[in-house]
PDB file of C-alpha atoms in Angstrom:
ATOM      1  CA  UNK A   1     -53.177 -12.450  -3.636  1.00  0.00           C
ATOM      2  CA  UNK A   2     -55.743 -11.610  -6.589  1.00  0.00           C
ATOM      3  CA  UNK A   3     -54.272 -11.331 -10.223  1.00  0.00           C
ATOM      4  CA  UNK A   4     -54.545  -7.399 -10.100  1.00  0.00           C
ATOM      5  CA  UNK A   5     -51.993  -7.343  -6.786  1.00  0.00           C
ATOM      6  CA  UNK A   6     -49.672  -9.913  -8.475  1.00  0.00           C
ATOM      7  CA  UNK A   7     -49.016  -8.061 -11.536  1.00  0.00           C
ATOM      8  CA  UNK A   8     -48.654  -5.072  -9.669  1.00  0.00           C
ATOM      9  CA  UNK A   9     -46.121  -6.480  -7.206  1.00  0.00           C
ATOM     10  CA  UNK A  10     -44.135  -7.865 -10.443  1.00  0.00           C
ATOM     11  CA  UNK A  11     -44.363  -4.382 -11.814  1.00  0.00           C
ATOM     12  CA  UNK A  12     -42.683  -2.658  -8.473  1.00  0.00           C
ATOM     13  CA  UNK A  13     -39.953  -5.283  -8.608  1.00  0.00           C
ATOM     14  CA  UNK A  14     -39.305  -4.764 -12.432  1.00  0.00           C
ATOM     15  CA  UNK A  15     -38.680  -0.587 -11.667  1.00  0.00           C
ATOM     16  CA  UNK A  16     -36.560  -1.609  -8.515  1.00  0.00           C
ATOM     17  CA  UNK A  17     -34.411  -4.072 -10.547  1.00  0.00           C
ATOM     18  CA  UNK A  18     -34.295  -1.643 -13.347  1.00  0.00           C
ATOM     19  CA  UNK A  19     -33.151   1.407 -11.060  1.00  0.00           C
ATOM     20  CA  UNK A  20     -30.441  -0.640  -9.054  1.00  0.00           C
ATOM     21  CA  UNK A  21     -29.302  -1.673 -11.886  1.00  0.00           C
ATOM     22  CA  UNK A  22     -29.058   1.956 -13.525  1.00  0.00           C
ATOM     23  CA  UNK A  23     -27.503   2.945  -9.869  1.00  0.00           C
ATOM     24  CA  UNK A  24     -24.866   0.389 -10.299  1.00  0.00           C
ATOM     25  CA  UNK A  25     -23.915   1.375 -13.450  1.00  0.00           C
ATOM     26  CA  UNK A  26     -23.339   4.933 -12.761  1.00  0.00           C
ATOM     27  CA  UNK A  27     -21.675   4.345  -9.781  1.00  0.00           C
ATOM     28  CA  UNK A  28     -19.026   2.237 -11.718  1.00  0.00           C
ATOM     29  CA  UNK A  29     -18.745   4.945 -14.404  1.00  0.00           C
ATOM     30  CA  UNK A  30     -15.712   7.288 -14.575  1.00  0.00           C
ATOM     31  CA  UNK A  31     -16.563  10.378 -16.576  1.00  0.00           C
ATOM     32  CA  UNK A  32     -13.686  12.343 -18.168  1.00  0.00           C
ATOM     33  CA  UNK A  33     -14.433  16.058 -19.485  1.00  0.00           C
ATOM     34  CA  UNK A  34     -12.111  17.632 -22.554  1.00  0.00           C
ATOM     35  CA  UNK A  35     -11.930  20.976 -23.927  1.00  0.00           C
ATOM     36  CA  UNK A  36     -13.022  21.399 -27.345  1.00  0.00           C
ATOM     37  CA  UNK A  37      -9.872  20.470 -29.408  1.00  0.00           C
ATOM     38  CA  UNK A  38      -8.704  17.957 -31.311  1.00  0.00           C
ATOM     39  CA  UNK A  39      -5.423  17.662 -28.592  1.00  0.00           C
ATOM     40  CA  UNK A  40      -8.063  17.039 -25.773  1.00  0.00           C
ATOM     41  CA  UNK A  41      -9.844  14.607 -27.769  1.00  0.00           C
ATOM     42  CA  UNK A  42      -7.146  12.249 -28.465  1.00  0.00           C
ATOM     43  CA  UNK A  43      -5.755  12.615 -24.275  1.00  0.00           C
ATOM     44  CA  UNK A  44      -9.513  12.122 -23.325  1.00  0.00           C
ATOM     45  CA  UNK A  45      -9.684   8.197 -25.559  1.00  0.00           C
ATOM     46  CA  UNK A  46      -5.895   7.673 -23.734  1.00  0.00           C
ATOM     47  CA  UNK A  47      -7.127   7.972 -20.649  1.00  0.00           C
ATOM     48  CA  UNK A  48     -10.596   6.300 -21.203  1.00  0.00           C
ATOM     49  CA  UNK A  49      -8.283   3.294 -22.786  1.00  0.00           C
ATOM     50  CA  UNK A  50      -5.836   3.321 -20.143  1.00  0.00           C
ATOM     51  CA  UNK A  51      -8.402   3.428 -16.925  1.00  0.00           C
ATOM     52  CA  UNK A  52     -10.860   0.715 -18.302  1.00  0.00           C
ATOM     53  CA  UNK A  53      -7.862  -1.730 -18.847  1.00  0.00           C
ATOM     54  CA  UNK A  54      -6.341  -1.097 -15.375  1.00  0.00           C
ATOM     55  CA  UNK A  55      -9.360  -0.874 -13.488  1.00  0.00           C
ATOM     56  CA  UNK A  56     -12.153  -2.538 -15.021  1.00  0.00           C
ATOM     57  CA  UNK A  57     -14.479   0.507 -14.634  1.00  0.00           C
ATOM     58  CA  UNK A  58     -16.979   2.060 -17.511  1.00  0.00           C
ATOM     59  CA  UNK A  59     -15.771   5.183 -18.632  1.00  0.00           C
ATOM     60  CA  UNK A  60     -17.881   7.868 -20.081  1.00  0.00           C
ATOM     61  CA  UNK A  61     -16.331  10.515 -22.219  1.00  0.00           C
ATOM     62  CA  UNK A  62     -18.049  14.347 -22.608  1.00  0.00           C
ATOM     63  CA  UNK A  63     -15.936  16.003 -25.928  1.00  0.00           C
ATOM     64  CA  UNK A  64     -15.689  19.423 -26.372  1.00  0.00           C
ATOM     65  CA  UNK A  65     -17.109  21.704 -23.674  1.00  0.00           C
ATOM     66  CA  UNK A  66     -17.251  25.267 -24.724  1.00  0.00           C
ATOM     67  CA  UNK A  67     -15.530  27.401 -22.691  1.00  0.00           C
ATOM     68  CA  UNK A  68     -12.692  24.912 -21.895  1.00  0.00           C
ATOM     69  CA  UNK A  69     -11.369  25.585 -18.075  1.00  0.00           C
ATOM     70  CA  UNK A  70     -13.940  28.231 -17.441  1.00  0.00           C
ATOM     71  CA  UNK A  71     -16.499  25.786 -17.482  1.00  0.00           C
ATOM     72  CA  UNK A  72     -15.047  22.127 -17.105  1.00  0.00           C
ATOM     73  CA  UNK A  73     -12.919  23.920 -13.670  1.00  0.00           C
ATOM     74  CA  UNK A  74     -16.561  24.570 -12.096  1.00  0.00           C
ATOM     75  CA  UNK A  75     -18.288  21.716 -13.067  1.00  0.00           C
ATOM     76  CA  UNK A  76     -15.645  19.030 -11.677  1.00  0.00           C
ATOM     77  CA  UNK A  77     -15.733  20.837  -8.664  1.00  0.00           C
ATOM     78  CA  UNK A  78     -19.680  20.452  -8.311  1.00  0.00           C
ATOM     79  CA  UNK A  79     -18.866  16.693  -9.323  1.00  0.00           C
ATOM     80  CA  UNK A  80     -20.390  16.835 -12.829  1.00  0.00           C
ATOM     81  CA  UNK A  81     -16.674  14.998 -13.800  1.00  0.00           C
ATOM     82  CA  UNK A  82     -14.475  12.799 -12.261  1.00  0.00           C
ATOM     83  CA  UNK A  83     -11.048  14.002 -14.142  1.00  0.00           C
ATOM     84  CA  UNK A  84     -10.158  16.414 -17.262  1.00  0.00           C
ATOM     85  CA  UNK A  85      -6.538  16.708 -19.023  1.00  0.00           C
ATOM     86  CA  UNK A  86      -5.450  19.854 -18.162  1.00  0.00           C
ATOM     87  CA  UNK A  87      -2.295  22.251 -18.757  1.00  0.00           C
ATOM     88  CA  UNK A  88      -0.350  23.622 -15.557  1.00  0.00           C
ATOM     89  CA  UNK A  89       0.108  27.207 -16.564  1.00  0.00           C
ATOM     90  CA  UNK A  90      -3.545  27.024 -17.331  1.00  0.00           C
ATOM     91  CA  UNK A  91      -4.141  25.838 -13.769  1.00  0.00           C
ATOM     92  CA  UNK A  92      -1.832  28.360 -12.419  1.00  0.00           C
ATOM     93  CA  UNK A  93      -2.919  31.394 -14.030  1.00  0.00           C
ATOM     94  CA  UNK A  94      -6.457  30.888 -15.071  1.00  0.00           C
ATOM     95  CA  UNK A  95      -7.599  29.095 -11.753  1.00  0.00           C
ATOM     96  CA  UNK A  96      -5.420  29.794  -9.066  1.00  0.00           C
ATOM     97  CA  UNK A  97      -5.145  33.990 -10.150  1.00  0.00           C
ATOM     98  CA  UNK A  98      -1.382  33.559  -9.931  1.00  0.00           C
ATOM     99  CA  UNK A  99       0.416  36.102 -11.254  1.00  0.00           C
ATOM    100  CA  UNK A 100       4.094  35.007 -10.385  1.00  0.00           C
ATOM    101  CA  UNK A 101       5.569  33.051 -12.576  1.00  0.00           C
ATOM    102  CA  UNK A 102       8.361  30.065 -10.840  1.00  0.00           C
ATOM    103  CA  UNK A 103       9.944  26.830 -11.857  1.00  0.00           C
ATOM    104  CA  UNK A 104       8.255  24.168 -13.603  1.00  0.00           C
ATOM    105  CA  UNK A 105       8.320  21.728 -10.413  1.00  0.00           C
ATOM    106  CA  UNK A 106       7.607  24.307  -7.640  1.00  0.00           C
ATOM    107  CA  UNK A 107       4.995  25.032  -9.781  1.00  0.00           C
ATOM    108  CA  UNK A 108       3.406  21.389 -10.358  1.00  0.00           C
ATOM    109  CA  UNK A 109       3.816  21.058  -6.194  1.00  0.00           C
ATOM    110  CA  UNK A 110       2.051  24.032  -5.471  1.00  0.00           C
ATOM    111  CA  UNK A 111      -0.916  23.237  -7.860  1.00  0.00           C
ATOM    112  CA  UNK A 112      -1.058  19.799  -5.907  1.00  0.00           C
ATOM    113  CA  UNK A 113      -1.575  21.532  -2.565  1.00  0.00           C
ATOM    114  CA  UNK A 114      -3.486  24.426  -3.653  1.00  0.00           C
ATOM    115  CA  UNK A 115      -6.465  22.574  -5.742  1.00  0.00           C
ATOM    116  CA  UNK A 116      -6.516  20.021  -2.786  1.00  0.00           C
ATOM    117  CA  UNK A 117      -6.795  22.796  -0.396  1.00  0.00           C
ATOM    118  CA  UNK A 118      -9.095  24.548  -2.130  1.00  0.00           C
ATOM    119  CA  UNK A 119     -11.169  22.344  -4.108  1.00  0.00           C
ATOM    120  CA  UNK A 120     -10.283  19.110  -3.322  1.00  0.00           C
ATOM    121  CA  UNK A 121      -8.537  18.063  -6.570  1.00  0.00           C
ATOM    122  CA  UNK A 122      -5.338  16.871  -7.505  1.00  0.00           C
ATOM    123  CA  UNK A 123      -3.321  17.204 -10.154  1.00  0.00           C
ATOM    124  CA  UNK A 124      -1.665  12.940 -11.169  1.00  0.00           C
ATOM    125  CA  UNK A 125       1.397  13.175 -13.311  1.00  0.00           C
ATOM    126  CA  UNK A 126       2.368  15.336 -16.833  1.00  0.00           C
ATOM    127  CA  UNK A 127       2.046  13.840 -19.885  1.00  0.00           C
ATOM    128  CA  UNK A 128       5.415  15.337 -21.162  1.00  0.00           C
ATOM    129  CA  UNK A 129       4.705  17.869 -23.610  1.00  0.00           C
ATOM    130  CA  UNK A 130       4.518  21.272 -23.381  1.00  0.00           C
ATOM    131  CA  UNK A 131       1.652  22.959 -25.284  1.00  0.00           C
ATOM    132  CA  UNK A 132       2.296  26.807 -24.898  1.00  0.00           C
ATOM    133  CA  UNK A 133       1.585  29.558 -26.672  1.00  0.00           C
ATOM    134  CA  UNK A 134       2.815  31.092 -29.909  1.00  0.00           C
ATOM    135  CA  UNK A 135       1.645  34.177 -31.689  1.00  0.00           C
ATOM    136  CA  UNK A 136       1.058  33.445 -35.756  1.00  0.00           C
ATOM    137  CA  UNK A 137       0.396  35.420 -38.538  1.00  0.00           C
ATOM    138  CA  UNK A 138      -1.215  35.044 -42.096  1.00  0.00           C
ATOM    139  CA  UNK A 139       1.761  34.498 -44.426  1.00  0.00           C
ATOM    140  CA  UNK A 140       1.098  37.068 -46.896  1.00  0.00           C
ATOM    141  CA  UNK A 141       0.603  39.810 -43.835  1.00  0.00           C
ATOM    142  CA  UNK A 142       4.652  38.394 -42.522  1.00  0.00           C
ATOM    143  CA  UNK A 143       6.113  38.936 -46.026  1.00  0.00           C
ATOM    144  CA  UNK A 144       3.967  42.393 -46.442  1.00  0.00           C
ATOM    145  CA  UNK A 145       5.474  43.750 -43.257  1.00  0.00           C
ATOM    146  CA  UNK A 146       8.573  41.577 -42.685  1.00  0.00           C
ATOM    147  CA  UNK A 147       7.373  40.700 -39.701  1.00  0.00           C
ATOM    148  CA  UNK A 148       9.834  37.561 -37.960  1.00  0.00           C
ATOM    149  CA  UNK A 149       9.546  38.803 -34.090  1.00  0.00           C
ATOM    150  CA  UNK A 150       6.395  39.533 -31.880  1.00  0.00           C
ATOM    151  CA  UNK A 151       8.603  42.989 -31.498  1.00  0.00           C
ATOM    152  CA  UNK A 152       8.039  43.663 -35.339  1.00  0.00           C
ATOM    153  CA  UNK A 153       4.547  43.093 -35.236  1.00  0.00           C
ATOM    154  CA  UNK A 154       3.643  45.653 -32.645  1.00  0.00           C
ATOM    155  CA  UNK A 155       4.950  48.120 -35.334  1.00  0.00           C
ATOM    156  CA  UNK A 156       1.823  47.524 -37.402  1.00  0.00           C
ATOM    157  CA  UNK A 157      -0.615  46.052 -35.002  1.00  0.00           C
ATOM    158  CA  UNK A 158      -2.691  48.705 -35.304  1.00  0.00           C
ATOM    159  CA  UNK A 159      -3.606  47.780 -38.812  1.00  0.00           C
ATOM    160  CA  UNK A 160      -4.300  44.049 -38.357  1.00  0.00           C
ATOM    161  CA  UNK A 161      -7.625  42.189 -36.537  1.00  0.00           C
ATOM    162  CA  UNK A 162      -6.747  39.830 -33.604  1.00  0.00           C
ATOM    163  CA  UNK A 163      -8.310  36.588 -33.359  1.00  0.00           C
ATOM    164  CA  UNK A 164      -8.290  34.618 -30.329  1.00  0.00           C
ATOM    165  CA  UNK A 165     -10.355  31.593 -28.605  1.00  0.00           C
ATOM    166  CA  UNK A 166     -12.286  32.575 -25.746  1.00  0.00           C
ATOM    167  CA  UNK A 167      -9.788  31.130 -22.646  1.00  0.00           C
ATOM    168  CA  UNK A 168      -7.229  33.163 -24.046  1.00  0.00           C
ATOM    169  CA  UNK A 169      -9.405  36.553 -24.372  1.00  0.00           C
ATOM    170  CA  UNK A 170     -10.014  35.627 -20.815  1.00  0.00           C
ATOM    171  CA  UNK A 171      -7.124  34.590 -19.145  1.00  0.00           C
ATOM    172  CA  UNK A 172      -4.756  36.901 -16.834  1.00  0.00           C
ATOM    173  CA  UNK A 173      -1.763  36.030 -19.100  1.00  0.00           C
ATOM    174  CA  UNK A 174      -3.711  36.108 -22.068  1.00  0.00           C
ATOM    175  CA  UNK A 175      -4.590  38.744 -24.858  1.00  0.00           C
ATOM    176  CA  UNK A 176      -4.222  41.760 -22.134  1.00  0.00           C
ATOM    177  CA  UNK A 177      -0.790  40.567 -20.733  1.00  0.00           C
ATOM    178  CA  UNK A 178       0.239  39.888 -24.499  1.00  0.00           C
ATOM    179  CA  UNK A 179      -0.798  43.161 -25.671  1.00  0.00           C
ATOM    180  CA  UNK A 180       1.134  44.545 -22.548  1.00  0.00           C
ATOM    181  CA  UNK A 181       3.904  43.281 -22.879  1.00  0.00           C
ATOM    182  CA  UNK A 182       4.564  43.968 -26.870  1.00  0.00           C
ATOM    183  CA  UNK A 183       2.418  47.015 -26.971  1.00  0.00           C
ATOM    184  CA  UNK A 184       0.001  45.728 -29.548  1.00  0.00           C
ATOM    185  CA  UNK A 185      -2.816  47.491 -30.287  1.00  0.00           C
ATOM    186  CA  UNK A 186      -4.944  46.314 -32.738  1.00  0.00           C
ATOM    187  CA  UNK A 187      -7.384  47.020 -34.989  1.00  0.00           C
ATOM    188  CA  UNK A 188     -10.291  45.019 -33.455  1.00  0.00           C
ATOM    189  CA  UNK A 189      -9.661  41.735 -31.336  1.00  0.00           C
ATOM    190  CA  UNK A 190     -12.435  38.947 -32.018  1.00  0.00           C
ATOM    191  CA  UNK A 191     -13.680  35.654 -29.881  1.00  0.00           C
ATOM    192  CA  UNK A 192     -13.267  32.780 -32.065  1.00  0.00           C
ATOM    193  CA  UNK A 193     -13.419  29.152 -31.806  1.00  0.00           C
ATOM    194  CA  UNK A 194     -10.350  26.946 -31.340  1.00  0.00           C
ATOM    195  CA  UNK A 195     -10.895  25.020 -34.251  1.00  0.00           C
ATOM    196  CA  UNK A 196     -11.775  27.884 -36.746  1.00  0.00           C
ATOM    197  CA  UNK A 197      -8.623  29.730 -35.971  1.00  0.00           C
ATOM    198  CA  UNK A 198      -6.647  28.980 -39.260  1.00  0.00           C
ATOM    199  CA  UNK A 199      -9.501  28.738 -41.302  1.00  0.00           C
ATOM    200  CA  UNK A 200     -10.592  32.204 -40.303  1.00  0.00           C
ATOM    201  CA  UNK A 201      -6.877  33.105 -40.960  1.00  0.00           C
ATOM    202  CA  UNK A 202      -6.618  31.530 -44.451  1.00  0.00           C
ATOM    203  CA  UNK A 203     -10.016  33.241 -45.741  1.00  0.00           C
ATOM    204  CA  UNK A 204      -8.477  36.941 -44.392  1.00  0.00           C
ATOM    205  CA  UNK A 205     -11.357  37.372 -41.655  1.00  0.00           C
ATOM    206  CA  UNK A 206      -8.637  37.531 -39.249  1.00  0.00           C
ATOM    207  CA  UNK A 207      -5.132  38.624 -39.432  1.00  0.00           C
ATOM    208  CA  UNK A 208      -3.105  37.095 -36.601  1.00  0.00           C
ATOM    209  CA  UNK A 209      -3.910  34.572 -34.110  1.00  0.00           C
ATOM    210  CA  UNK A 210      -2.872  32.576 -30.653  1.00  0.00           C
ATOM    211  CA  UNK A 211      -1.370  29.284 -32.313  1.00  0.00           C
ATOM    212  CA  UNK A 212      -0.686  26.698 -29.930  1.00  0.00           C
ATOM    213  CA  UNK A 213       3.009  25.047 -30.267  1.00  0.00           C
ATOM    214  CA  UNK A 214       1.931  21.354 -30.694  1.00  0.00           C
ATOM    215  CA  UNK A 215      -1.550  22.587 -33.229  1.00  0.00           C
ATOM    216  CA  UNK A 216      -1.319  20.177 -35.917  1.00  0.00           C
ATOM    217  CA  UNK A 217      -1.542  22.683 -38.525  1.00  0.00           C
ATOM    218  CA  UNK A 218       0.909  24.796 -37.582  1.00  0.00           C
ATOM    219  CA  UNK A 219       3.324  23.418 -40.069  1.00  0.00           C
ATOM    220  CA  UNK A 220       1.584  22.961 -42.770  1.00  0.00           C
ATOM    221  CA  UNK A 221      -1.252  26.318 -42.562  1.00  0.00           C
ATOM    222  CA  UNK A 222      -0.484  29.540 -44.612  1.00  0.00           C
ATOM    223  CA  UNK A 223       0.883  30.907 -41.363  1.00  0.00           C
ATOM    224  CA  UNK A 224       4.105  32.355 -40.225  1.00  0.00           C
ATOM    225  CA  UNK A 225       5.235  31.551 -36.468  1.00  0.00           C
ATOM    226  CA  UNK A 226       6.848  34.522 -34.700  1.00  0.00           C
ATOM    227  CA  UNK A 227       9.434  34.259 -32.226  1.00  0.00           C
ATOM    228  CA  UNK A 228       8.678  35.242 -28.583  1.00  0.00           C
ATOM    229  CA  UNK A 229      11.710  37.819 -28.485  1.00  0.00           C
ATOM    230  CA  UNK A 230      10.823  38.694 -24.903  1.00  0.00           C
ATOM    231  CA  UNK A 231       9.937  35.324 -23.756  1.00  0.00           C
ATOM    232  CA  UNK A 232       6.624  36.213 -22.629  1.00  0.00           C
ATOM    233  CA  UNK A 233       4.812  32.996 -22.827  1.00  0.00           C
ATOM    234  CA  UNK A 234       5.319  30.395 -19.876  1.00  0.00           C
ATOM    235  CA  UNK A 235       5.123  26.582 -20.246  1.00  0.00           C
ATOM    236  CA  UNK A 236       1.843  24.468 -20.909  1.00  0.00           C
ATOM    237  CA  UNK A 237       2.504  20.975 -19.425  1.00  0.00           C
ATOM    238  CA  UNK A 238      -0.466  18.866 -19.611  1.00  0.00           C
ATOM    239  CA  UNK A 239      -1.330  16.849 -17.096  1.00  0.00           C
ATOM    240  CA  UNK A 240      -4.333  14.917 -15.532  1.00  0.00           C
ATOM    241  CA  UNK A 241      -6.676  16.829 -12.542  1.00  0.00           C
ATOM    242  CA  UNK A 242      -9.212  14.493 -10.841  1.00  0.00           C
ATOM    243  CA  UNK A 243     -11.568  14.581  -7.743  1.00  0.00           C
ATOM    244  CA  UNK A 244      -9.880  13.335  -4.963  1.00  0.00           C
ATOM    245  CA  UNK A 245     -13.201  11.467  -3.747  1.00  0.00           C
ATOM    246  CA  UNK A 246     -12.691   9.476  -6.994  1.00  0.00           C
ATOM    247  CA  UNK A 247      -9.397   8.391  -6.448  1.00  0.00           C
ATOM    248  CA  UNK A 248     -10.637   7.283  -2.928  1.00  0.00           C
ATOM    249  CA  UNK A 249     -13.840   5.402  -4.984  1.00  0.00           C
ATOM    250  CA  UNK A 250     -12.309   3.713  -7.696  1.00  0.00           C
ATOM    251  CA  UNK A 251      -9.087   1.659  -6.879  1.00  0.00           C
ATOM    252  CA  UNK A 252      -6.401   1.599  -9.162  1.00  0.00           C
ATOM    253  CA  UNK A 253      -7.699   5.204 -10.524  1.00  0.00           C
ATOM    254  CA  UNK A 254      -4.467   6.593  -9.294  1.00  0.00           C
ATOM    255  CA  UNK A 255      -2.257   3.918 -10.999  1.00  0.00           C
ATOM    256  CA  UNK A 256      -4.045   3.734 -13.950  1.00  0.00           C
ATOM    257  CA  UNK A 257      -3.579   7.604 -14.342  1.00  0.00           C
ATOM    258  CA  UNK A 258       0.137   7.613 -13.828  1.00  0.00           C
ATOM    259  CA  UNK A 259       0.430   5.161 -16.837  1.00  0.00           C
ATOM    260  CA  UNK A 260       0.063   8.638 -18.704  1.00  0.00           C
ATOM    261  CA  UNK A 261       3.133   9.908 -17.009  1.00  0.00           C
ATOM    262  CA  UNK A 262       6.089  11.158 -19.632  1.00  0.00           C
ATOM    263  CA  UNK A 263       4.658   9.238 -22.830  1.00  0.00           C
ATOM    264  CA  UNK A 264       4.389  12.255 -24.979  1.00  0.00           C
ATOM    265  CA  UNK A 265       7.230  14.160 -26.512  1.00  0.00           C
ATOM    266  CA  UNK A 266       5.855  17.763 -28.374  1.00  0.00           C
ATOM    267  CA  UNK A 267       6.850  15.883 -31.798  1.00  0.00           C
ATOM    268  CA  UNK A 268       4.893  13.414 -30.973  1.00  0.00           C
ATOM    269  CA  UNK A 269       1.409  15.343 -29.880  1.00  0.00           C
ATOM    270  CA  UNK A 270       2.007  17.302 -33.189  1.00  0.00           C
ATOM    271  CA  UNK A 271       1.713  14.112 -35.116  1.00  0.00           C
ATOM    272  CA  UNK A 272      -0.953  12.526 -32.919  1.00  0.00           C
ATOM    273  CA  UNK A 273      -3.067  15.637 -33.778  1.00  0.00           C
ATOM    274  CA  UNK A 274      -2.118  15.929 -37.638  1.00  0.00           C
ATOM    275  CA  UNK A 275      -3.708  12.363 -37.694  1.00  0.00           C
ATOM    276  CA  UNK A 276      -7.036  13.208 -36.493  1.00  0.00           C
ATOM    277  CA  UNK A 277      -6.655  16.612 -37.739  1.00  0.00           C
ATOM    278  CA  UNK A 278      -5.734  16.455 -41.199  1.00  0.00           C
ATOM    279  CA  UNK A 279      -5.832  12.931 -41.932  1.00  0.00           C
ATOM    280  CA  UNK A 280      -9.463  13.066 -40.517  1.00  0.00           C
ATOM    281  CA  UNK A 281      -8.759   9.479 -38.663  1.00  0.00           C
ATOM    282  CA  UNK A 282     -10.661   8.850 -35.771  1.00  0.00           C
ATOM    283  CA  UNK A 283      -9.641   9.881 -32.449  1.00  0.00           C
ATOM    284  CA  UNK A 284      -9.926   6.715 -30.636  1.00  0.00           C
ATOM    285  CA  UNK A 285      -8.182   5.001 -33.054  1.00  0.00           C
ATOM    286  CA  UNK A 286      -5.278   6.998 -32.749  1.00  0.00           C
ATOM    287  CA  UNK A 287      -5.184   7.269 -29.633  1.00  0.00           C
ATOM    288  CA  UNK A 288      -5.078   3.388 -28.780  1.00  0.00           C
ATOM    289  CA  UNK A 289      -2.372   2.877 -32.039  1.00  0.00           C
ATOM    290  CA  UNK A 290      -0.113   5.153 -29.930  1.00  0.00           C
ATOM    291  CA  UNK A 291      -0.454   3.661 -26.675  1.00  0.00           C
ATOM    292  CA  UNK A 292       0.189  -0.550 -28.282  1.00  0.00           C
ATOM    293  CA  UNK A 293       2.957   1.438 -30.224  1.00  0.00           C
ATOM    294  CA  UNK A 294       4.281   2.393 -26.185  1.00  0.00           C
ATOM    295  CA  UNK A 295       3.801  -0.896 -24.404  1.00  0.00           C
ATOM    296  CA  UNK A 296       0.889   0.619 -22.530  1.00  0.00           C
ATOM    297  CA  UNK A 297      -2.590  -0.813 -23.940  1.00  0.00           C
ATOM    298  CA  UNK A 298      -2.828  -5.018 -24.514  1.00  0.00           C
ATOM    299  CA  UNK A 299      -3.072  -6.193 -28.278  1.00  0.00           C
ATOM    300  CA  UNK A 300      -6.509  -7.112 -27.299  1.00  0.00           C
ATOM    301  CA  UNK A 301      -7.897  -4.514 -25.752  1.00  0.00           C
ATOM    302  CA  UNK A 302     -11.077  -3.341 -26.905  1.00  0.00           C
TER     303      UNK A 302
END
């Protein structure tokens, strides 16, 4: 073999190595998808911690995906992502097109079945808290029209601007169903991003908003909370959905997934979100403090 045909033949091998070892990589790497919040953020590192101690596997981590469910739903379906955090009424409403409302558990069961059935996901464990909805208003707008109840605020609807992030817009139980229910008819109703909400509310470019129960802000913002009066919103558990291929190609996903399993009280998600939120500490680092503070990540993990 001349020189020309050796250093060619070393070349070939060098790409093959290369691309194996590229291939091997991948096929070890467990990619988690999160909506774009800081609450998704900080589940997304607990998981990532959680599955690379238990099973050894590389994770990879995609933040913020505009459009939350109406994009992340689709694209872990196609096999884009191996698992999300997602909330069951979410699941329910938003994916399913269920329009009946039941108990908690029959619920959970029935969103096992169906996204196996359907799409073959699965939904492994809740995390504990419940992250529902809750309608709130600038401060000065509650003490203008005394507004304490969602009832008292249809009364002047009409003279306020709506602001909403896009899943909710969207959704079947959303800013329609809301609007239905109460009668609200507002002035305008605008798409804007989950973590603009109370920012937008604060500078007056938006009067009243869909809060969410554990949003770090909530007690702290220049916003008044107002009671449900017709108990209109269902419950938000958040949970883990995951292809059921890659439960079948990583061993120990399963397990490692369940560690999440009742860990989080709503107290608890508010503070973990104030942290990153307000306190502007890193995600990651919150996330693993909480989970040594549990019993759940080793003192060395890295």
């Amino acid at each position: 073999m001349n020189g020309k045909a050796l250093k060619l033949l070393v070349l070939c091998l060098c790409i093959v190595v290369l691309f194996t070892g590229c291939a091997s990589k991948t096929s070890n790497t467990i990619n988690i998808a999160t909506k774009p919040m800081t609450e998704q953020y900080i589940l997304g590192e607990m998981l990532g911690l959680l599955i690379e101690q238990e099973t050894g596997y590389e994770v990879e981590i995609t933040k913020g995906i505009g459009g939350g469910t109406s994009n992340i739903h689709p694209a872990i379906v196609k096999g884009d992502f191996d698992l999300y955090p997602e909330y069951t009424a979410t699941g329910w409403l938003m994916v399913l097109k269920k329009t009946e409302i039941l108990e908690d558990d029959i619920i959970f069961s029935e969103l096992q079945k169906e996204y196996s059935k359907q799409y073959k996901l699965t939904w492994i464990g809740k995390y504990g808290f419940n992250n529902t909805y809750a309608i709130a208003v600038r401060n000065q707008v509650a003490e203008k029209y005394g507004l304490k109840t969602c009832s008292d605020l249809a009364k002047v609807s009409d003279q306020l601007v709506f602001g909403g992030n896009g899943d909710f817009i969207e959704r079947i139980d959303g800013y329609k169903a809301l609007c239905d229910a109460y009668g609200f008819n507002f002035k305008k109703a605008i798409d804007i991003d989950l973590g603009l909400k109370y920012t937008a509310l604060e500078n007056g470019e938006i009067d009243v908003t869909n809060a969410f129960t554990t949003d770090a802000l909530l007690n702290v913002a220049n916003v008044t909370v107002l009671e449900d009066d017709k108990g209109h919103f269902t419950n938000y558990f958040a949970g883990t959905v995951v292809r059921e291929d890659a439960l079948k190609k990583y061993p120990g996903l399963k397990e490692a997934l369940m560690k999440m399993d009742n860990i989080l009280t709503d107290s608890e998600m508010v503070e973990l979100n104030y942290a990153v939120e307000v306190e502007k500490r890193d995600e990651k680092e919150v996330a693993r403090e909480f989970l040594l503070k549990k019993g759940l990540l080793k003192e060395n993990d890295e």
